[in-house]
Coordinates of C-alpha atoms and ligand atoms in Angstrom, one line a residue:
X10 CA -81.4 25.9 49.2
X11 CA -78.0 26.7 51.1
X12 CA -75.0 24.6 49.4
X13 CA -72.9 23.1 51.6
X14 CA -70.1 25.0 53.0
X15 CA -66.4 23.1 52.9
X16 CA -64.0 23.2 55.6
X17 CA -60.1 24.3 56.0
X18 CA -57.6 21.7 56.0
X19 CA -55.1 22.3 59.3
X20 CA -52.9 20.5 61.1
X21 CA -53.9 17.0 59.6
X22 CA -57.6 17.7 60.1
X23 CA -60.6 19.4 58.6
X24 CA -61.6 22.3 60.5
X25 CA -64.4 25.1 60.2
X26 CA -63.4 28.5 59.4
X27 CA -64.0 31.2 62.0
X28 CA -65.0 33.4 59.2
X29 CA -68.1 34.7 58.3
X30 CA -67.4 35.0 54.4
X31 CA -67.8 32.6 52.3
X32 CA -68.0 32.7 48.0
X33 CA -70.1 30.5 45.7
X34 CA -68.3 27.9 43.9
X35 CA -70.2 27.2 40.4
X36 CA -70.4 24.2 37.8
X37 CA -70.0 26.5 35.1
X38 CA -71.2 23.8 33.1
X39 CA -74.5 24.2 34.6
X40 CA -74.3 27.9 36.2
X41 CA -75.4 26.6 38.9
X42 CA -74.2 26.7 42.7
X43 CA -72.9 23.7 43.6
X44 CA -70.6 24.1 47.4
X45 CA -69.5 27.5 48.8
X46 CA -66.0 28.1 49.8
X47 CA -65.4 29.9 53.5
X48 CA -63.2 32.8 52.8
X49 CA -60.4 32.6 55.6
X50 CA -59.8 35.5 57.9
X51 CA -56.8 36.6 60.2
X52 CA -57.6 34.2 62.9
X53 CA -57.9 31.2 60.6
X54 CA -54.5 32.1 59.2
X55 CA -52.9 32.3 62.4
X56 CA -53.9 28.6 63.1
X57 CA -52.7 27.3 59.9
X58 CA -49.6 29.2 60.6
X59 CA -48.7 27.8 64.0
X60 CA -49.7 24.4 62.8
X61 CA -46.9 25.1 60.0
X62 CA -44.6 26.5 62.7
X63 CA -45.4 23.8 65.3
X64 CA -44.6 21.1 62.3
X65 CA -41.6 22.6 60.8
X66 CA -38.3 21.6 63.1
X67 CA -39.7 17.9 63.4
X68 CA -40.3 17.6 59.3
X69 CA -36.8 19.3 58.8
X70 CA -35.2 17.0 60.8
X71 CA -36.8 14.1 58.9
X72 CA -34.3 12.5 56.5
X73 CA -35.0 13.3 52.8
X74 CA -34.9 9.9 52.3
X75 CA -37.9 9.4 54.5
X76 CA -39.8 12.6 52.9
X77 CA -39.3 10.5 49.5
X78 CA -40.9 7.4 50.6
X79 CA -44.0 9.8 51.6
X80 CA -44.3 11.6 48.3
X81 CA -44.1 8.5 46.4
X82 CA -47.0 6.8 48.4
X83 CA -49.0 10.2 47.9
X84 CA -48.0 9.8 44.0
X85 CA -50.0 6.4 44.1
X86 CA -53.0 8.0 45.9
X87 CA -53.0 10.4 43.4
X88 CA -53.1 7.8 40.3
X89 CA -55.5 6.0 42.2
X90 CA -57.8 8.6 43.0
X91 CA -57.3 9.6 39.5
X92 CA -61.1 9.6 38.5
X93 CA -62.0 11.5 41.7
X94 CA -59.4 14.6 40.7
X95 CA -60.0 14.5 37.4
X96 CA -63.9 14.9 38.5
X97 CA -63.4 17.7 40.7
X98 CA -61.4 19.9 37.9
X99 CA -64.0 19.4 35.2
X100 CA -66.6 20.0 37.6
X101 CA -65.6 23.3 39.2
X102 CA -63.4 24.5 36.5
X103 CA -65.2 23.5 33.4
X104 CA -62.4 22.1 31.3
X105 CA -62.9 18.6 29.8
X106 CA -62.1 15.4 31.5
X107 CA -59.5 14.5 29.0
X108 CA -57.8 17.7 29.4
X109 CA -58.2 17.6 33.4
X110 CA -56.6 14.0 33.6
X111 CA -53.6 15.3 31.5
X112 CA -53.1 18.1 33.9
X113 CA -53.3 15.8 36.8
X114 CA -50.8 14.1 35.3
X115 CA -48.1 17.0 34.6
X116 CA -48.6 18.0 38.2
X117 CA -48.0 14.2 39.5
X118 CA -45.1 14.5 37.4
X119 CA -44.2 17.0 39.8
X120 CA -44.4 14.6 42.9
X121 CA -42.2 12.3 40.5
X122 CA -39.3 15.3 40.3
X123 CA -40.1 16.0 44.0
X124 CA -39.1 11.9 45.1
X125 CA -36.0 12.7 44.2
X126 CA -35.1 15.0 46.8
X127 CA -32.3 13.0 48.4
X128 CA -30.3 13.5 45.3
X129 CA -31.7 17.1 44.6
X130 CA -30.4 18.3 48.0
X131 CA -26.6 17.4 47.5
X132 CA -24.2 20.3 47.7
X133 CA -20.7 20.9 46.5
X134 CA -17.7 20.3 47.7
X135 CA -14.1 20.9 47.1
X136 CA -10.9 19.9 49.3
X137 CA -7.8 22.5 48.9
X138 CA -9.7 25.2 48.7
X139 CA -6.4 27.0 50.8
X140 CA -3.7 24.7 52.6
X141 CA -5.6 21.9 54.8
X142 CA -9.1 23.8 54.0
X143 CA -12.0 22.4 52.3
X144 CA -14.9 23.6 51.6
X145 CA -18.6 22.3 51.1
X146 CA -22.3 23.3 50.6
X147 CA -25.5 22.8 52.3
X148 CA -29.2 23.4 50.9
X149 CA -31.3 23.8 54.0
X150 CA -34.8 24.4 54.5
X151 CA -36.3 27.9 54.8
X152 CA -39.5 27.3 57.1
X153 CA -42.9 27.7 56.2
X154 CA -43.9 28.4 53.0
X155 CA -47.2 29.6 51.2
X156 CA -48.7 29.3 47.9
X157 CA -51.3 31.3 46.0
X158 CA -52.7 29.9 42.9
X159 CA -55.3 30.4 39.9
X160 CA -58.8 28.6 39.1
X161 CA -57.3 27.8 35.9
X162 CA -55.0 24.2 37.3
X163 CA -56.8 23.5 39.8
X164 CA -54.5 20.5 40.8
X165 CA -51.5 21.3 38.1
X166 CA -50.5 24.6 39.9
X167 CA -50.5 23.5 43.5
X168 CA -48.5 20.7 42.4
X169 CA -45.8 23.0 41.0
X170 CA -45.2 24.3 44.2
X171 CA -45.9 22.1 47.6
X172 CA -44.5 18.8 47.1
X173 CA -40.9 20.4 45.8
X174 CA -41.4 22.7 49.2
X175 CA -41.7 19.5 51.1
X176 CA -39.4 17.7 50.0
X177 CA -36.9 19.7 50.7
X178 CA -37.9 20.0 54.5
X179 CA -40.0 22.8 54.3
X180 CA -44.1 22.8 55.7
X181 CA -46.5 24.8 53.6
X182 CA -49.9 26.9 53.4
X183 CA -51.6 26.5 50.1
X184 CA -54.0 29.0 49.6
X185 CA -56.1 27.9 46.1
X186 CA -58.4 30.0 44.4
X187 CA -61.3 30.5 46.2
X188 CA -63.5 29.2 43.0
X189 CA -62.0 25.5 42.5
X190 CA -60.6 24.8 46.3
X191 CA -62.3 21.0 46.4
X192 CA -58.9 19.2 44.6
X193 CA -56.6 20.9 46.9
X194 CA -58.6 19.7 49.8
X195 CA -59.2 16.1 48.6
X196 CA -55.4 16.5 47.6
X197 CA -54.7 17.3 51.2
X198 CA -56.4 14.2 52.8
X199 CA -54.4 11.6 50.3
X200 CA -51.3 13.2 51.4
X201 CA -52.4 12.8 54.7
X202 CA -53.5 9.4 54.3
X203 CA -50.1 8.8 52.4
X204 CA -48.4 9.2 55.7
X205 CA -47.1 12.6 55.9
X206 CA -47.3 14.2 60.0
X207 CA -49.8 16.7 61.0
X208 CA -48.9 20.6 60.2
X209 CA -46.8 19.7 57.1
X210 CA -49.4 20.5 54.4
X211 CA -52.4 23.1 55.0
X212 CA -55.0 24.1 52.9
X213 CA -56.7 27.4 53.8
X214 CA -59.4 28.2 50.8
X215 CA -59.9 32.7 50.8
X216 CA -59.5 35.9 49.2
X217 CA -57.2 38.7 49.3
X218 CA -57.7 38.6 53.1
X219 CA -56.4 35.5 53.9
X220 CA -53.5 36.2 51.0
X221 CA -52.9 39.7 52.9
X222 CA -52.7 37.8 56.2
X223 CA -50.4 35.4 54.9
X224 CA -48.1 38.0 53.6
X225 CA -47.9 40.2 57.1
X226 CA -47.5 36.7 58.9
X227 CA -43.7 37.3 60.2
X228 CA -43.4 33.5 60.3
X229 CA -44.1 32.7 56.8
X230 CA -40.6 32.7 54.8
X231 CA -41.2 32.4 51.4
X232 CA -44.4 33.1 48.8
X233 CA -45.3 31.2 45.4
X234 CA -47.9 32.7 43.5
X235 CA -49.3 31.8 40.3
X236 CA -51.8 34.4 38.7
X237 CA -53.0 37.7 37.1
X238 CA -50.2 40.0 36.5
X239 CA -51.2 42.7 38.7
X240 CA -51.9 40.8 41.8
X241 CA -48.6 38.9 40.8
X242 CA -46.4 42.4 40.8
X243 CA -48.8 43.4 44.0
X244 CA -47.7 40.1 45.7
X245 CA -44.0 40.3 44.8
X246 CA -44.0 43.9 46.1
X247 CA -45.8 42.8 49.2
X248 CA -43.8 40.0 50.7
X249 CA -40.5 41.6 49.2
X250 CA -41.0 44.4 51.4
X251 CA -41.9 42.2 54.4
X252 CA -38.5 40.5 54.0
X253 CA -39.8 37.4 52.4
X254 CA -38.5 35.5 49.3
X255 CA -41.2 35.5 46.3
X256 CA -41.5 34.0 43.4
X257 CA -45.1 35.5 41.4
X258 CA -45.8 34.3 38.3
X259 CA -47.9 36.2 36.2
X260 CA -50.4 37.0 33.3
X261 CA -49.1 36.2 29.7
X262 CA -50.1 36.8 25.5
X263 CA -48.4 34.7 24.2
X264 CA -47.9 34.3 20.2
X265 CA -47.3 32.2 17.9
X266 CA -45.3 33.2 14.9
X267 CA -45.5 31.1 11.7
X268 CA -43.8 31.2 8.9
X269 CA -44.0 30.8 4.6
X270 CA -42.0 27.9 4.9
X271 CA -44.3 26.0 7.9
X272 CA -46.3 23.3 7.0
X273 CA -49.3 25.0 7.8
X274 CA -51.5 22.0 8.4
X275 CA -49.5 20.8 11.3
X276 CA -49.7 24.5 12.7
X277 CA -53.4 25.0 12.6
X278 CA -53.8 21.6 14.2
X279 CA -51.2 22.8 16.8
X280 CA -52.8 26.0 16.9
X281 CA -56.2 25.4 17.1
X282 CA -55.6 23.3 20.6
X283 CA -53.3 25.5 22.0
X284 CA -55.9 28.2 21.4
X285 CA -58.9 27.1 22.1
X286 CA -57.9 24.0 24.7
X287 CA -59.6 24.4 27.9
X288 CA -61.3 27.4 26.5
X289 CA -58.2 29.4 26.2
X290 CA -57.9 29.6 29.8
X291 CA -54.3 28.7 30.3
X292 CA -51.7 30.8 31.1
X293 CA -49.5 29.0 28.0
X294 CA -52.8 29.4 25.3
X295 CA -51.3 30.6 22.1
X296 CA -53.8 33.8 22.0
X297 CA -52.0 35.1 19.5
X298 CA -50.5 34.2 15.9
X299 CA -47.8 36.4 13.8
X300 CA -48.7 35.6 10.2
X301 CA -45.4 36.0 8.3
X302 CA -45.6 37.3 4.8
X303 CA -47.6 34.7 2.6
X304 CA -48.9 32.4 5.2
X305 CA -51.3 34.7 6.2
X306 CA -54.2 34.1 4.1
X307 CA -54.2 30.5 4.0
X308 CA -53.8 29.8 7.7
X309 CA -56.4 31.8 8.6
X310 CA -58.9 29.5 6.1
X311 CA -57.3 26.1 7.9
X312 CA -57.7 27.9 11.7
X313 CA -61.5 29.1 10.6
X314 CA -61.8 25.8 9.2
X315 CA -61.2 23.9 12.6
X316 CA -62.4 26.4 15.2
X317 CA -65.8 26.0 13.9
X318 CA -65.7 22.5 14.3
X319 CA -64.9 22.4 17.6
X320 CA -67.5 20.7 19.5
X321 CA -68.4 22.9 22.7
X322 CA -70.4 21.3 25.7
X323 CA -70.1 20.2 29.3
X324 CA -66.6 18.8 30.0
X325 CA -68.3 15.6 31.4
X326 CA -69.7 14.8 27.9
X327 CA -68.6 12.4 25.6
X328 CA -66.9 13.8 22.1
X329 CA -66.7 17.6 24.0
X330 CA -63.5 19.2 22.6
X331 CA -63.8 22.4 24.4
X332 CA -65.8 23.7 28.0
X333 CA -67.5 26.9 29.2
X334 CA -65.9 29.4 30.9
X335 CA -65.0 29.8 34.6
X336 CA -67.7 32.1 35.7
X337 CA -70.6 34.3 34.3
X338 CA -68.8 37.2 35.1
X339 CA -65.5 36.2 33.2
X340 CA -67.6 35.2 30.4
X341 CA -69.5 38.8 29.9
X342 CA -65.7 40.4 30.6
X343 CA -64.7 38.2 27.3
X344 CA -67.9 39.5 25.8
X345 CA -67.1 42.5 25.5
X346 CA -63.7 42.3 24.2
X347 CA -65.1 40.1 21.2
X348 CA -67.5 43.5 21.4
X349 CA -64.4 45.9 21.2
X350 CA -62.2 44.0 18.4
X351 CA -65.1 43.8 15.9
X352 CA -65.7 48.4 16.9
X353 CA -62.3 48.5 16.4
X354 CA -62.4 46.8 13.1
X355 CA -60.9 44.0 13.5
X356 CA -61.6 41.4 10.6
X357 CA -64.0 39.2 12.8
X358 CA -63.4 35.4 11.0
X359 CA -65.6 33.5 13.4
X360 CA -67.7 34.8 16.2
X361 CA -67.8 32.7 19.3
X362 CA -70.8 34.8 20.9
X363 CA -73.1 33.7 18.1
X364 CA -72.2 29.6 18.6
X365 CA -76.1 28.0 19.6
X366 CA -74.6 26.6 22.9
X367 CA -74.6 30.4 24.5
X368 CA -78.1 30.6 23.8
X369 CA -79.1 27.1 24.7
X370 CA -77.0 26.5 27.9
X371 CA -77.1 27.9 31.1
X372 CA -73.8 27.4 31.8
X373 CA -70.8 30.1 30.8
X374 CA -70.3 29.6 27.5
X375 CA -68.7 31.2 24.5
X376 CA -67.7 29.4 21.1
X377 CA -64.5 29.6 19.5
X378 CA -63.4 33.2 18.2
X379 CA -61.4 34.1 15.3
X380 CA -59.9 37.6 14.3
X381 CA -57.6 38.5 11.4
X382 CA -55.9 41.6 10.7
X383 CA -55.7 42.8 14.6
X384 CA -53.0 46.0 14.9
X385 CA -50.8 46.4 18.0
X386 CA -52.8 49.3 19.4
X387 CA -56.3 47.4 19.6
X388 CA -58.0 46.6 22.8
X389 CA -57.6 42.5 22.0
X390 CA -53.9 42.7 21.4
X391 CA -53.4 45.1 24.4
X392 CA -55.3 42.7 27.2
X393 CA -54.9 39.2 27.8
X394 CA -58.1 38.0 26.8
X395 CA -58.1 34.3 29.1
X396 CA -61.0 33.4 26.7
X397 CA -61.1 31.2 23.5
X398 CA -59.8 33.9 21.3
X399 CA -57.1 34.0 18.7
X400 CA -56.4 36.7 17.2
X401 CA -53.9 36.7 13.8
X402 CA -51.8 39.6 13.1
X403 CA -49.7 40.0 9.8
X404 CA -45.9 40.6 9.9
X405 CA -43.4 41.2 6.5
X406 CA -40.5 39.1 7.6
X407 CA -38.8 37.3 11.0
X408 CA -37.3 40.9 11.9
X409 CA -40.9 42.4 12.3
X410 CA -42.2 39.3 13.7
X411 CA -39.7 38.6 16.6
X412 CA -39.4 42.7 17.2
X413 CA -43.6 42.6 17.8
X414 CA -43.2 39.8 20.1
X415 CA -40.7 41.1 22.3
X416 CA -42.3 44.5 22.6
X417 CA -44.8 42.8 24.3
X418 CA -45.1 43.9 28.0
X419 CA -45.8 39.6 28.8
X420 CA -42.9 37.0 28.3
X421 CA -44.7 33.9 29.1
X422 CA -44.2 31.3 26.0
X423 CA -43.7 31.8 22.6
X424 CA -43.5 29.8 19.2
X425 CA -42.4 29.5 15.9
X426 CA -43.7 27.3 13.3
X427 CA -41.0 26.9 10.4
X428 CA -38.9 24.1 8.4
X429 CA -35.8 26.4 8.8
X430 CA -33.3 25.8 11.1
X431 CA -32.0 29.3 10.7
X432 CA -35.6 30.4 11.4
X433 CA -35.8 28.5 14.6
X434 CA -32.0 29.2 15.8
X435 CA -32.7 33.1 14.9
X436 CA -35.7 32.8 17.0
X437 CA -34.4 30.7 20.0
X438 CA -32.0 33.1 20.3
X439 CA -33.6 36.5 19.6
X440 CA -36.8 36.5 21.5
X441 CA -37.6 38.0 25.0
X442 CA -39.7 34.9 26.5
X443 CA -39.1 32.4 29.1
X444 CA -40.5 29.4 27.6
X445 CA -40.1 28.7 23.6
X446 CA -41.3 26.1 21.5
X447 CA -40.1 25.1 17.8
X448 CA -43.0 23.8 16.2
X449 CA -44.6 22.8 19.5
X450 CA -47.3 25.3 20.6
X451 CA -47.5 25.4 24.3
X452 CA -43.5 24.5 25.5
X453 CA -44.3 23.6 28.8
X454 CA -41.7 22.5 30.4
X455 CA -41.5 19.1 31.9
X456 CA -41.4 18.9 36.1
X457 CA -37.3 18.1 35.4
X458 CA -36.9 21.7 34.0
X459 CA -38.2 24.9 35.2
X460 CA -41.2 26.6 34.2
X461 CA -41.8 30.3 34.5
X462 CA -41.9 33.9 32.0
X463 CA -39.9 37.0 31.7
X464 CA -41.1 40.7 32.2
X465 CA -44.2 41.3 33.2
X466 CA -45.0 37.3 33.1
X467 CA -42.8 36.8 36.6
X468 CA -41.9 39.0 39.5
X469 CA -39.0 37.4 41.1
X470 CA -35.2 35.6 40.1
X471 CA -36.8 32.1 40.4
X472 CA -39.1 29.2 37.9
X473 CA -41.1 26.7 39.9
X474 CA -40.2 23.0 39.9
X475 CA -37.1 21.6 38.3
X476 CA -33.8 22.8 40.2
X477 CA -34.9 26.4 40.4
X478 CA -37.8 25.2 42.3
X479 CA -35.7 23.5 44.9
X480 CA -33.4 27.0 44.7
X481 CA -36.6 29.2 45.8
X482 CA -37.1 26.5 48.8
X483 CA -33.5 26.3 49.7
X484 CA -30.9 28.1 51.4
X485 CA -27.3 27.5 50.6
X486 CA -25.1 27.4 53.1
X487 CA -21.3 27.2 52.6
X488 CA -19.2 25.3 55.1
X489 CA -15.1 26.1 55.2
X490 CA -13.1 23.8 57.9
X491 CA -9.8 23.4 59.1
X492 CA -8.2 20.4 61.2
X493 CA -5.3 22.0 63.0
X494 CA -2.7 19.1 62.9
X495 CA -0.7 21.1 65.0
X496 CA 2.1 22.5 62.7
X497 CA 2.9 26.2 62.8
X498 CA 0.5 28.5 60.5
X499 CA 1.0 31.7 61.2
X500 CA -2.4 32.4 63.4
X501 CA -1.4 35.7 63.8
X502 CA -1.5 37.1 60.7
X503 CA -4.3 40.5 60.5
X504 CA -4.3 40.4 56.6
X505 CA -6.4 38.7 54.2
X506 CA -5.0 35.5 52.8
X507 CA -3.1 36.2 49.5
X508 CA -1.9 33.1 48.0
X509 CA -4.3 29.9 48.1
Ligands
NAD624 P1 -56.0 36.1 40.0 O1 -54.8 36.9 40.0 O2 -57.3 36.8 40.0 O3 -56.0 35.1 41.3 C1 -54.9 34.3 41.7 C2 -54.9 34.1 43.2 O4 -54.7 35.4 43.8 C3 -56.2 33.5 43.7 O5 -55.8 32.6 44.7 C4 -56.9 34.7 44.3 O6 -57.7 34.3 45.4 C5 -55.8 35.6 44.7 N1 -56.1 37.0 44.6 C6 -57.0 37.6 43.7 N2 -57.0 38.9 43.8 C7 -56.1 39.2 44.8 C8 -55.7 40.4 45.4 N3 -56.2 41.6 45.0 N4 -54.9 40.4 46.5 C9 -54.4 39.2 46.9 N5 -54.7 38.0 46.3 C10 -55.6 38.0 45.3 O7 -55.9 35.0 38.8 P2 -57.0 34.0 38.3 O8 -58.1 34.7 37.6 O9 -57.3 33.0 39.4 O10 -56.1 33.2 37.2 C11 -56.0 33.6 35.9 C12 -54.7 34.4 35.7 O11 -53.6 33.5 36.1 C13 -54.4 34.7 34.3 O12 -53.8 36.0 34.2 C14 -53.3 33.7 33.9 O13 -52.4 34.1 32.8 C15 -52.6 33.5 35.1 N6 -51.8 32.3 35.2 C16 -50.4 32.4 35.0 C17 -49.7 31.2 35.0 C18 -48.2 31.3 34.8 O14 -47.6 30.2 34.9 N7 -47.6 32.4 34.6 C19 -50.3 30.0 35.2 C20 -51.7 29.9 35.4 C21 -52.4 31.1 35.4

């Protein structure tokens, strides 16, 4: 039986893609087939371009006040539609509903941030900057905007990026992955239903043709990205060259250390969600724990202790702690590097590939997967693994610890567990990450802030959301007047200004 095929969302209306691609979207629940996705080509990016293009001066020229009152009515048709969303996620991406609903709500809190736009978009000023000059700034607008994201968020990542871009006057392309397009599409029709004009918002689902078409288009101005680290450096590199601003957020390992002096119950609670949690699949799991010095030993019992407890089924089910994976392929990739840390002889504490669900399901699972003992040079340190698989590695003191973490090629998040405030200052201070938590495993910043990584974890200057997000879709311009009040000034004057 052919699944159904969904359409592109352009210009305030669903359209069919010219294309003649198209890729299977899965419940990976169920490994079955459930819609396919067209994969957009050149011609279907051109249209949601020009409906971008065609929408741009009319939504820049809209007061931000007026672009507020929108976003908050798409905030309540988000809440409403809540159930609906949170559906969607859990059943193309796997991840429970619990843990879908709270992602829905960090990207609503987005929206929330993005309402504020009329006070977001206030420059500077100051009078005197030389005799009868002042001076002030403007944040305008920079046109239309894309943005690529990962089947990890479905909903979460999008809403990092297009309601700031809107708010602040801009129109926008969101291109989603290609495996869990459905909530940006619904997402599309409450925003349209919510008031905001034709053109404004387009969703365009695709592959790296539609992404390369974006990135050639000369009227698309700037390019979010949220995904694997070497399409991220591949899209920075792209649009950079084409003139374009980009911000590409990337891949990420991202450790944990804990300390002698921790109380190690409350970090293998900690640690046991932010491992295993939507089946490690998120770019802010804790994949990775530095034991320091005696904690070692008695941390890995507690983390053994709770990973095999973990109840692994459907998302949709009642009591289900953890999901399967995205897709069969992603599974077998994870497979194997369970395969290569045990051949590399890596102490293997609990083995996810011999959890009864993998034999009884069809759907793409793996249960919970515990190493101890990894070194540096091993496969499972070297990769990130995007699978639910922690691996523990031993450290002497903080020195070792903190000089492992930051020779780490990713600088995503970080943590220390620790009742030391020297510890945690030391830290804070010392390590090479973008995003650090003190006893709190995944420090994801909330929609007020900024989120994004260092090194190879972000390609570009700029975070999304918070005030770097409304940097990225800005430009500044400065203003510098005079009123003439008809008094002589010396007009003639060929050399630069010397006093104020
Ligand atoms: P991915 O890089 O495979 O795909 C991301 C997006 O890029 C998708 O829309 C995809 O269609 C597109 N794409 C894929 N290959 C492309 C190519 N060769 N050329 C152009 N476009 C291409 O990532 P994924 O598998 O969807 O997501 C998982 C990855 O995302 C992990 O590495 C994870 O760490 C990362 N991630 C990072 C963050 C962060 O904030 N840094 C957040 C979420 C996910």
């Amino acid at each position: 039986m052919t699944q159904p095929l969904l359409s592109l969302w352009i210009n305030g209306q669903s359209q069919a893609s010219q294309s003649q691609r198209a890729a299977d979207i899965f419940n990976p629940a169920t490994g079955e087939v459930i819609r396919r996705a067209p994969l957009a080509d050149k011609p279907d990016v051109d249209r949601a371009v020009a409906a971008a293009r065609a929408a741009y001066p009319g939504w820049r020229d809209t007061t931000p006040l007026r672009r507020a009152r929108i976003l908050m009515q798409f905030r309540e048709l988000l809440q409403a539609h809540r159930e609906e969303l949170v559906g969607l996620i859990t059943e193309e991406h796997g991840k429970t509903h619990e843990d879908a609903a709270g992602s829905l709500q960090r990207g609503i809190e987005v929206v929330e941030f993005a309402t504020g736009v009329p006070h977001l978009l206030k420059g500077e000023q100051a009078e005197d900057v030389g005799r009868g000059v002042d001076c002030h700034s403007l944040l305008q607008p920079v046109g239309v905007c894309t943005g690529i994201t990962p089947f990890n968020f479905p909903v979460m990542v999008p809403l990092w990026m297009f309601p700031v871009a809107i708010a602040c006057g801009n129109t926008f392309i969101l291109k989603p992955s290609e495996k869990v397009p459905s909530a940006s599409l619904r997402m599309a029709e409450l925003f349209h239903e919510a008031g905001l004009p034709p053109g404004v918002f387009n969703v365009i689902s695709g592959d790296k043709e539609a992404v390369d078409a974006l990135l050639a288009h000369p009227q698309v101005q700037a390019v979010s990205f949220v995904g694997s680290t070497p399409v991220a450096r591949y899209i920075y590199e792209t649009g950079a060259r084409q003139g374009k601003r980009v911000q590409a957020l990337g891949g990420a390992k991202n450790h944990a250390i804990v300390m002698p002096d921790a109380d190690l119950d409350f970090a293998a609670n900690a640690l046991t969600g932010a491992a295993y949690g939507s089946a490690g699949e998120r770019c802010m799991a804790i994949s990775t724990v530095v034991a320091v010095g005696a904690a070692g030993d008695a941390l890995v019992e507690e983390l053994r202790d709770r990973a095999s407890r973990l109840n692994v089924g459907a998302g949709d089910e009642k009591d289900v702690d953890m999901g399967p994976l995205i897709t069969g392929a992603h599974r077998d990739r994870v497979r194997k590097l369970i395969d290569s840390g045990a051949a590399q002889k890596a102490k293997l504490v609990l083995d996810g590939r011999q959890h009864p669900v993998v034999e009884k399901s069809r759907g793409f699972y793996l249960g919970p997967t515990l190493f101890d003992h990894v070194k540096p040079e091993m496969t499972i340190y070297q990769e990130e693994i995007f699978g639910p698989v922690l691996i523990v590695l031993r450290a002497a003191n903080l020195d070792e610890a903190i000089a492992l973490v930051n020779a780490n090629p990713y600088g995503n998040g970080t943590a220390i567990f620790t009742s030391s405030g020297a510890h945690a200052r030391r830290f804070e201070r010392d390590i090479e990450v973008g995003m650090v938590g003190v006893n709190v495993p995944i420090p994801v910043p909330m929609a007020f802030f900024s989120f994004g990584g260092w090194k190879a974890s972000l390609f570009g200057d700029l975070h999304v959301h918070g005030m770097e997000g409304v940097y990225f879709y800005t430009r500044s311009k400065v203003v510098t007047s005079r009123w003439p009040t008809g008094h002589k000034e010396d007009p003639s004057s060929l050399s630069m200004p010397t006093l104020g």
